[in-house]
Tab-separated table of C-alpha atoms and ligand atoms in Angstrom:
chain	number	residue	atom	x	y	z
Z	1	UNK	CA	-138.403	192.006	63.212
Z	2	UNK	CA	-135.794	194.275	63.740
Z	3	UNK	CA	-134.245	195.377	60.522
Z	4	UNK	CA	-130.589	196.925	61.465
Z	5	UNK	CA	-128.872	194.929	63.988
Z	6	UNK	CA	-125.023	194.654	64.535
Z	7	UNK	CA	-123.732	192.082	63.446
Z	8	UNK	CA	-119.801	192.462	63.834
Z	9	UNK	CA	-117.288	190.644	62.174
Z	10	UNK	CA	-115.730	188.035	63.893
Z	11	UNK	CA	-112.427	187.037	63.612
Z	12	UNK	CA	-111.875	183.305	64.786
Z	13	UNK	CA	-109.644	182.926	68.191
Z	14	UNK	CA	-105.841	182.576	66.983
Z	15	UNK	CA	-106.249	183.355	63.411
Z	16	UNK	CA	-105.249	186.629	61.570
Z	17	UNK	CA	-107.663	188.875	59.549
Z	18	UNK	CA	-107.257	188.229	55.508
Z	19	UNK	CA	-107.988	190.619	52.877
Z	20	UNK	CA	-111.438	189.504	52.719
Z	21	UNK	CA	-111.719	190.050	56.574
Z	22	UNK	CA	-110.220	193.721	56.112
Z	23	UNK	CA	-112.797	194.563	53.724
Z	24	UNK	CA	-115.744	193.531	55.653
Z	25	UNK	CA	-114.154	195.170	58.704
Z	26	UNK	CA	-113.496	198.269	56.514
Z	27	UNK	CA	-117.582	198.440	55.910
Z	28	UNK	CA	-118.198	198.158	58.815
Z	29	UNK	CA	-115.898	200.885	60.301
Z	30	UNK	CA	-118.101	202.773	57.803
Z	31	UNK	CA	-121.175	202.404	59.827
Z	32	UNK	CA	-122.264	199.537	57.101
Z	33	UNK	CA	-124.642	196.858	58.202
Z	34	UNK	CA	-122.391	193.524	57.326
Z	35	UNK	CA	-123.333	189.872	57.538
Z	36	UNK	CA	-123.067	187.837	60.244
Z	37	UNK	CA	-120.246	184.973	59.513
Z	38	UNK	CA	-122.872	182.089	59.359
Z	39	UNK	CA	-124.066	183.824	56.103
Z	40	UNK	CA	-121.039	182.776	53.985
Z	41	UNK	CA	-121.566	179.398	52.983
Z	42	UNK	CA	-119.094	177.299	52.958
Z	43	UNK	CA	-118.320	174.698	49.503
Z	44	UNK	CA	-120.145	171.953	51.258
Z	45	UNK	CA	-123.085	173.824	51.669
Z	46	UNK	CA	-123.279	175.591	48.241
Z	47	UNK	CA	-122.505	172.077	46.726
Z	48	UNK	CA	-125.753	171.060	48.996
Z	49	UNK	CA	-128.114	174.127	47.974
Z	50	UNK	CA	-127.012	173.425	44.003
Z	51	UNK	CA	-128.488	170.339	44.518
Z	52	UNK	CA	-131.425	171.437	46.005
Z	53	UNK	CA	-132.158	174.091	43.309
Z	54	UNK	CA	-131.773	171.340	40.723
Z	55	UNK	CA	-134.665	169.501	42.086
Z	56	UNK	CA	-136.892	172.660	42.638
Z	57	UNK	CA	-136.151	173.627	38.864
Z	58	UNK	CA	-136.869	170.218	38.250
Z	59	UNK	CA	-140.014	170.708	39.769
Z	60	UNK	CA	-140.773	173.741	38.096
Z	61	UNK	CA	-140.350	172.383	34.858
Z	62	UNK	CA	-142.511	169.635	35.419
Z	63	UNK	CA	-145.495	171.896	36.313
Z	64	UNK	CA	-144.787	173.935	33.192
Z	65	UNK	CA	-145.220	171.190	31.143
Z	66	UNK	CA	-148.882	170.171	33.195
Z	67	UNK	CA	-149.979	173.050	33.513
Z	68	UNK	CA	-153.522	173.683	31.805
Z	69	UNK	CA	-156.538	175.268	31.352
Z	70	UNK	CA	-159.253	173.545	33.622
Z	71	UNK	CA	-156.975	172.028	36.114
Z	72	UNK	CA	-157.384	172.698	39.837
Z	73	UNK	CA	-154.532	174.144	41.756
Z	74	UNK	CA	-154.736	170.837	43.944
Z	75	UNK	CA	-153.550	168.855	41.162
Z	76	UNK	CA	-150.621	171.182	40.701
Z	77	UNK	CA	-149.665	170.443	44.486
Z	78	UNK	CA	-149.588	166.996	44.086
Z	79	UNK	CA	-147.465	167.006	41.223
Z	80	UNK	CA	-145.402	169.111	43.382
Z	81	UNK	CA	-145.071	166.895	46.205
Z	82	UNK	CA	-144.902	164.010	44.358
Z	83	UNK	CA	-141.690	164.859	42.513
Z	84	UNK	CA	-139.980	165.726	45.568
Z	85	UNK	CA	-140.360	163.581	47.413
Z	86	UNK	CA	-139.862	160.737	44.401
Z	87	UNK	CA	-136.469	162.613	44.496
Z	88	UNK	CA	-135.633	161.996	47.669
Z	89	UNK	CA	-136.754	165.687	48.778
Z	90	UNK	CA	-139.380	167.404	51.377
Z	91	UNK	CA	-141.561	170.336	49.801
Z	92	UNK	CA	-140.376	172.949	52.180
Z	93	UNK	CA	-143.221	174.837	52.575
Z	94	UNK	CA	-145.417	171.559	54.160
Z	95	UNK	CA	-145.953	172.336	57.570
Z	96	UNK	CA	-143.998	175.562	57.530
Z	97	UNK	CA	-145.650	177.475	60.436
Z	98	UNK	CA	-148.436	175.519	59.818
Z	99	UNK	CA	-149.036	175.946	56.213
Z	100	UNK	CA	-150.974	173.083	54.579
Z	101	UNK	CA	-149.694	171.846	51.705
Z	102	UNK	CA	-146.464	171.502	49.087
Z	103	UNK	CA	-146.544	174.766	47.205
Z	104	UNK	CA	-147.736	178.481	46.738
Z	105	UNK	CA	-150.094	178.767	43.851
Z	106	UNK	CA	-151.267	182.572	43.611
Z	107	UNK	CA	-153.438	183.314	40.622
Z	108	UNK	CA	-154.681	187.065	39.627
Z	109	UNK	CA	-155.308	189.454	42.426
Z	110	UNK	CA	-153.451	186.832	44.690
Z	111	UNK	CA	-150.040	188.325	45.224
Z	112	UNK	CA	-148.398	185.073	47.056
Z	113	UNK	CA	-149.026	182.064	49.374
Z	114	UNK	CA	-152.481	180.984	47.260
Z	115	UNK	CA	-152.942	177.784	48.920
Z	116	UNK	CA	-154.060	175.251	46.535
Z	117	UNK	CA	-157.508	173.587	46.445
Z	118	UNK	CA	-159.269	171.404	44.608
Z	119	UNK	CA	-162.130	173.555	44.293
Z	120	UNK	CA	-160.385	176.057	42.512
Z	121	UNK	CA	-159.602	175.913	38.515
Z	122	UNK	CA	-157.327	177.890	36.360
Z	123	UNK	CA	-159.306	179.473	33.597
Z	124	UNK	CA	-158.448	180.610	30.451
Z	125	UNK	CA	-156.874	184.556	30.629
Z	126	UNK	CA	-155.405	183.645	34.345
Z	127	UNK	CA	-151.879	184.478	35.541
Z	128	UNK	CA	-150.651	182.322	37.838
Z	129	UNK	CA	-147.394	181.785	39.992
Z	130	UNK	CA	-146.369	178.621	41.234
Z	131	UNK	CA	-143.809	179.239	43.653
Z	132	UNK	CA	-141.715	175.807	44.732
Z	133	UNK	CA	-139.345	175.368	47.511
Z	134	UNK	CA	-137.171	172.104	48.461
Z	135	UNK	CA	-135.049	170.910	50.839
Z	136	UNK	CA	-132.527	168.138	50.266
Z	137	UNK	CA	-129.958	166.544	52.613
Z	138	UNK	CA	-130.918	169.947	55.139
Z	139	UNK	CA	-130.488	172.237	52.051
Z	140	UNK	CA	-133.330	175.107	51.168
Z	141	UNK	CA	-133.807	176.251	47.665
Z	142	UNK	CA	-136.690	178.560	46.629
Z	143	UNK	CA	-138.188	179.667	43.102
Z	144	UNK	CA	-141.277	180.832	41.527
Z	145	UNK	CA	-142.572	181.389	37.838
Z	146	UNK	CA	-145.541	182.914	36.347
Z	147	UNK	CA	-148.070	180.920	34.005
Z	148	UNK	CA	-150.254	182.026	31.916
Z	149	UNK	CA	-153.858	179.801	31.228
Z	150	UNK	CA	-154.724	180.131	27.277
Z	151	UNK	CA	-154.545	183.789	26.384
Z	152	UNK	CA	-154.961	186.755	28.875
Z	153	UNK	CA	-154.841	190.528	28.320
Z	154	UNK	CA	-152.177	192.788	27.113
Z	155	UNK	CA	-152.103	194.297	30.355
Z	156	UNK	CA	-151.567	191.023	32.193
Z	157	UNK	CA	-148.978	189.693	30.110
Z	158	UNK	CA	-146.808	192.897	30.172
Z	159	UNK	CA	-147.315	192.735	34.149
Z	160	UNK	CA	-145.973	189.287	33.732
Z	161	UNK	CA	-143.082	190.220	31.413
Z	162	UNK	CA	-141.979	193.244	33.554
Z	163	UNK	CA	-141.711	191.361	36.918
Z	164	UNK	CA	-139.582	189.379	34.730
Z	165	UNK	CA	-137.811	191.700	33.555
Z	166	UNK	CA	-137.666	193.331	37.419
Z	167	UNK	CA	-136.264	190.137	38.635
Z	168	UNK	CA	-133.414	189.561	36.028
Z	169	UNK	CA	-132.725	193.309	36.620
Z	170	UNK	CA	-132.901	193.852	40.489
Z	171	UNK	CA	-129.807	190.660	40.002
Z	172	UNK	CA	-128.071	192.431	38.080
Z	173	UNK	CA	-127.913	195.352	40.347
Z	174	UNK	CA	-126.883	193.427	43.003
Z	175	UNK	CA	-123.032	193.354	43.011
Z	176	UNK	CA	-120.159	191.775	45.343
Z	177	UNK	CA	-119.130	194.349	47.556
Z	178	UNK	CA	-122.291	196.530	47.130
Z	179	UNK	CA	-125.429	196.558	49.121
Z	180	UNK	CA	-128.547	194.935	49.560
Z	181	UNK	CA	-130.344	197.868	49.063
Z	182	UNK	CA	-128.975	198.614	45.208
Z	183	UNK	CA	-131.864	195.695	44.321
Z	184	UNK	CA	-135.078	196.921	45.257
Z	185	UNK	CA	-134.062	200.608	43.929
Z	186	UNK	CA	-132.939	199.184	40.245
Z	187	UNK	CA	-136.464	196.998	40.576
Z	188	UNK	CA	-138.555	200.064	41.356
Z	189	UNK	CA	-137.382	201.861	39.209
Z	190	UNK	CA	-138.059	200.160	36.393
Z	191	UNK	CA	-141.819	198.776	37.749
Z	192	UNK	CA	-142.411	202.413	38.390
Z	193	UNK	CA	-141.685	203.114	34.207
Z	194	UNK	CA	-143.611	201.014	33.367
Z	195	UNK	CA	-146.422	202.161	35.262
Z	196	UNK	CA	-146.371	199.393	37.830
Z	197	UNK	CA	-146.453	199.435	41.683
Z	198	UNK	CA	-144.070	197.195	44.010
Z	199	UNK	CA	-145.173	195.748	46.708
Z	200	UNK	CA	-143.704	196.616	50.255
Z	201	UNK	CA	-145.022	194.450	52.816
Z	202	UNK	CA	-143.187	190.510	51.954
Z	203	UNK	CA	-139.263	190.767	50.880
Z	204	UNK	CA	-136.428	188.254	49.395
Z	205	UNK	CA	-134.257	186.306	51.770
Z	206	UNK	CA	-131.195	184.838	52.941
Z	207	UNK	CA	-132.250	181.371	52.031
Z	208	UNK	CA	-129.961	178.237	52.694
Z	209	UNK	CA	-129.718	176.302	55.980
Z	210	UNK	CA	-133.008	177.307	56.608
Z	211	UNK	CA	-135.878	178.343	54.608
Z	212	UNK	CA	-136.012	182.158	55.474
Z	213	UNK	CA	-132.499	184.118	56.769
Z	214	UNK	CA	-130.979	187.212	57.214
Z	215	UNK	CA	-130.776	189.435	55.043
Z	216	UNK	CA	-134.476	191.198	54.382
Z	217	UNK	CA	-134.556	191.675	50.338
Z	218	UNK	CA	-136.682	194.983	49.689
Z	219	UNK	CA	-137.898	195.233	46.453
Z	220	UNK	CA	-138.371	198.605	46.762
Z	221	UNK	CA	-136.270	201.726	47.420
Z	222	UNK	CA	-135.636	201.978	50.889
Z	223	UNK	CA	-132.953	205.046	50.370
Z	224	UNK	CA	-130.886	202.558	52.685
Z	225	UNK	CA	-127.793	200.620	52.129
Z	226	UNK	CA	-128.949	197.558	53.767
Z	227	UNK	CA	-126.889	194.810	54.318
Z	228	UNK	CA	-123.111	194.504	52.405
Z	229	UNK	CA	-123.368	191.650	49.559
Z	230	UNK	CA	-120.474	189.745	50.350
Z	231	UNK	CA	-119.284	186.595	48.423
Z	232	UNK	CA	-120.628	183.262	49.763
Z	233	UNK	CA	-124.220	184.907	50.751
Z	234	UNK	CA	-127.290	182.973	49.370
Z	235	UNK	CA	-130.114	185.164	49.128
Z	236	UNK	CA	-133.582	185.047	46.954
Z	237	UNK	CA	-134.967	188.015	45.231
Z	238	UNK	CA	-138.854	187.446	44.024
Z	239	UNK	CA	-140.502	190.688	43.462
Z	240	UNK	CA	-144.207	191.195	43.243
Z	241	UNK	CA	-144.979	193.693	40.816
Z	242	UNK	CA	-148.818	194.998	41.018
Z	243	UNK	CA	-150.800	196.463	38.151
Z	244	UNK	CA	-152.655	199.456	40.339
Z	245	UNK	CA	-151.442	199.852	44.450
Z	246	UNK	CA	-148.771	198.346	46.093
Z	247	UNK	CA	-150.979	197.899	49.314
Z	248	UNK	CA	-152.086	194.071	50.003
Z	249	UNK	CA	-153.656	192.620	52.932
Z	250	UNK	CA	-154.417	188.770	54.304
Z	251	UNK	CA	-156.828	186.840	53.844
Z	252	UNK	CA	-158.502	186.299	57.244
Z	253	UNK	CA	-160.222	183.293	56.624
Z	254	UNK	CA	-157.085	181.268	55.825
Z	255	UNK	CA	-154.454	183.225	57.728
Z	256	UNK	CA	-152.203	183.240	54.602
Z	257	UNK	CA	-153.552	184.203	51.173
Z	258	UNK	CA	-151.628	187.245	50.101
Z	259	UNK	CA	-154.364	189.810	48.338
Z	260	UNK	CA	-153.986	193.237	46.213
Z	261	UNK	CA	-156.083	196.036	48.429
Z	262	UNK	CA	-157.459	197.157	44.888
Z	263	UNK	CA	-157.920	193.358	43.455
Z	264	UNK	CA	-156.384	194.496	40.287
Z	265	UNK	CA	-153.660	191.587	39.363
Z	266	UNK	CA	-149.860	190.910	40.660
Z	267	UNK	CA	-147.009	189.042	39.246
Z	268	UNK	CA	-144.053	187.757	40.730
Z	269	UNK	CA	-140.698	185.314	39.870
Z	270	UNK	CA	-138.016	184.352	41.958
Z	271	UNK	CA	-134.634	182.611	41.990
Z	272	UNK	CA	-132.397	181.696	44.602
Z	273	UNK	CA	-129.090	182.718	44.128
Z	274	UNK	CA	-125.028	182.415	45.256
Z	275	UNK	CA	-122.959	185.757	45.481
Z	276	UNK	CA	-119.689	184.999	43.719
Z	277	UNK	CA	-116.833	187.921	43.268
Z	278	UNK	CA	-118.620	188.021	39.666
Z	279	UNK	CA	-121.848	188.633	40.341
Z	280	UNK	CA	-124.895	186.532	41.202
Z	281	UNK	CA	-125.266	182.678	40.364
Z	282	UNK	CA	-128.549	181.994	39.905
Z	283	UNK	CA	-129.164	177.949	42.168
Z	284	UNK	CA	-132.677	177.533	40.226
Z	285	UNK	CA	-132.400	177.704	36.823
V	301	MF3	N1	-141.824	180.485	48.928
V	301	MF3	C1	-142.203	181.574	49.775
V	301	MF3	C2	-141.045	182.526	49.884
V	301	MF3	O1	-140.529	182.922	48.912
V	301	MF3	C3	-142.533	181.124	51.136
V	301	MF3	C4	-143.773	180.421	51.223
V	301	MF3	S1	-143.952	179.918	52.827
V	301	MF3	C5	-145.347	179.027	52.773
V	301	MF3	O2	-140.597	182.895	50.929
V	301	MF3	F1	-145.389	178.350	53.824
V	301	MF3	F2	-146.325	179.856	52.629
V	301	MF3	F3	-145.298	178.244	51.721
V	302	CO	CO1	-138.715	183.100	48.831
């Protein structure tokens, strides 16, 4: 994928630039990678992702309220697909690129895209993440949470509560008018303090129309700008924070299980959220 294409501002036949055009255009003068128009959503379509994002956290909350010690991850996908589509929604990751089923359940060493089975059970001590997409009426919204069967660790549940705590502060970082690549250097950072790795190899989104857009979310710092956050952009940021390297690989037997190269455990949320001249709006709460 190529990571630092021109986009160019375009200024619509007849009309003249505003003051939000002049800024972009300013950036970009700058040498500044800026968004492509089709990135700033228009009302409709933020009125159509909210909606989305209030069925995936509807989702969300029902599998925190399920989940258990002793159930199999299969179970969790059916609850998963079953409240979508009972709301009039399609699980977006069913049939994406050919993945199997409804959801993303990733428990321990498994850094993302766990594919659920009903031969496997959470057990007590376990950290899992459930991570839910949804489209409704066209609209993508994406989210994931961490779980944690019974009682684990210390060390596991202060892996969960700092990728937590990486999440809430890589959005935080991210500001209207700055750049994509303030998030992953706030979330390092603090990862990094607490003795944590970040993983490199899967990124945030653009996340919308479609299930994965521009721009590419590093979690990490790239010591690039990256793309200009501009008001209207709808972009996730889900950072998986590992417990000992940041190096993963795939699973080759399944083509999508996400694994730590040192099997030590990772932990990841995610939100979906607007840029407003505020700040970030998170869609998935
Ligand atoms: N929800 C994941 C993300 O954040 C994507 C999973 S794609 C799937 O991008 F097909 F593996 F589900
Ligand atoms: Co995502």
């Amino acid at each position: 994928m190529t990571r630092r294409k021109n986009n160019h501002w375009i200024i619509p036949p007849g009309l003249e630039p505003t003051p939000f055009d002049l800024k972009i255009m300013t950036e970009e003068r700058k040498g500044r990678l800026v968004p492509p128009r089709s990135l700033i959503k228009t009302p409709e379509q933020i009125e159509g992702i909210r909606q989305s994002g209030i069925i995936n956290t509807g989702v969300l909350d029902l599998i925190a309220q399920e989940i258990h010690e002793g159930m199999s991850t299969a179970e969790i996908d059916k609850l998963v697909y079953d409240y979508t589509t009972d709301h009039g929604a399609i699980p977006a990751p069913l049939n994406y690129e050919g993945y199997p089923k409804s959801v993303c359940t990733s428990i321990n060493e498994v850094v993302c895209h766990g594919i659920p089975s009903e031969y496997e059970y959470l057990e007590a001590g376990d950290i899992v993440n459930v991570d839910v997409s949804t489209i409704l009426n066209g609209y993508f919204s994406d989210a994931s949470r961490m779980f944690i069967i019974g009682e684990t660790t210390p060390r596991k549940a202060k892996l969960v509560n700092v990728a937590k705590e990486c999440l809430a502060i890589g959005a935080e970082a991210a500001k209207p008018w700055g750049y994509i690549g303030d998030i992953g250097k706030a979330i390092e950072r603090h990862a990094r303090k607490n003795g944590f790795s970040v993983v490199r190899d899967l990124c945030g989104h653009g996340v919308g129309l479609e299930f994965h857009e521009e721009p590419e979310v590093d979690h990490y710092n790239t010591h690039h700008h990256g793309m200009l956050i501009v008001p209207g952009m709808v972009f996730t940021i889900e950072p998986m924070i590992n417990m000992g390297t940041h190096e993963v690989f795939i699973d080759e037997e399944d083509g999508w299980t996400v694994v730590t190269e040192d099997e030590l455990p990772s932990a990841q949320w995610e939100h979906t959220f607007l840029v407003t001249e505020n700040g970030l709006e998170v869609l998935t709460h």
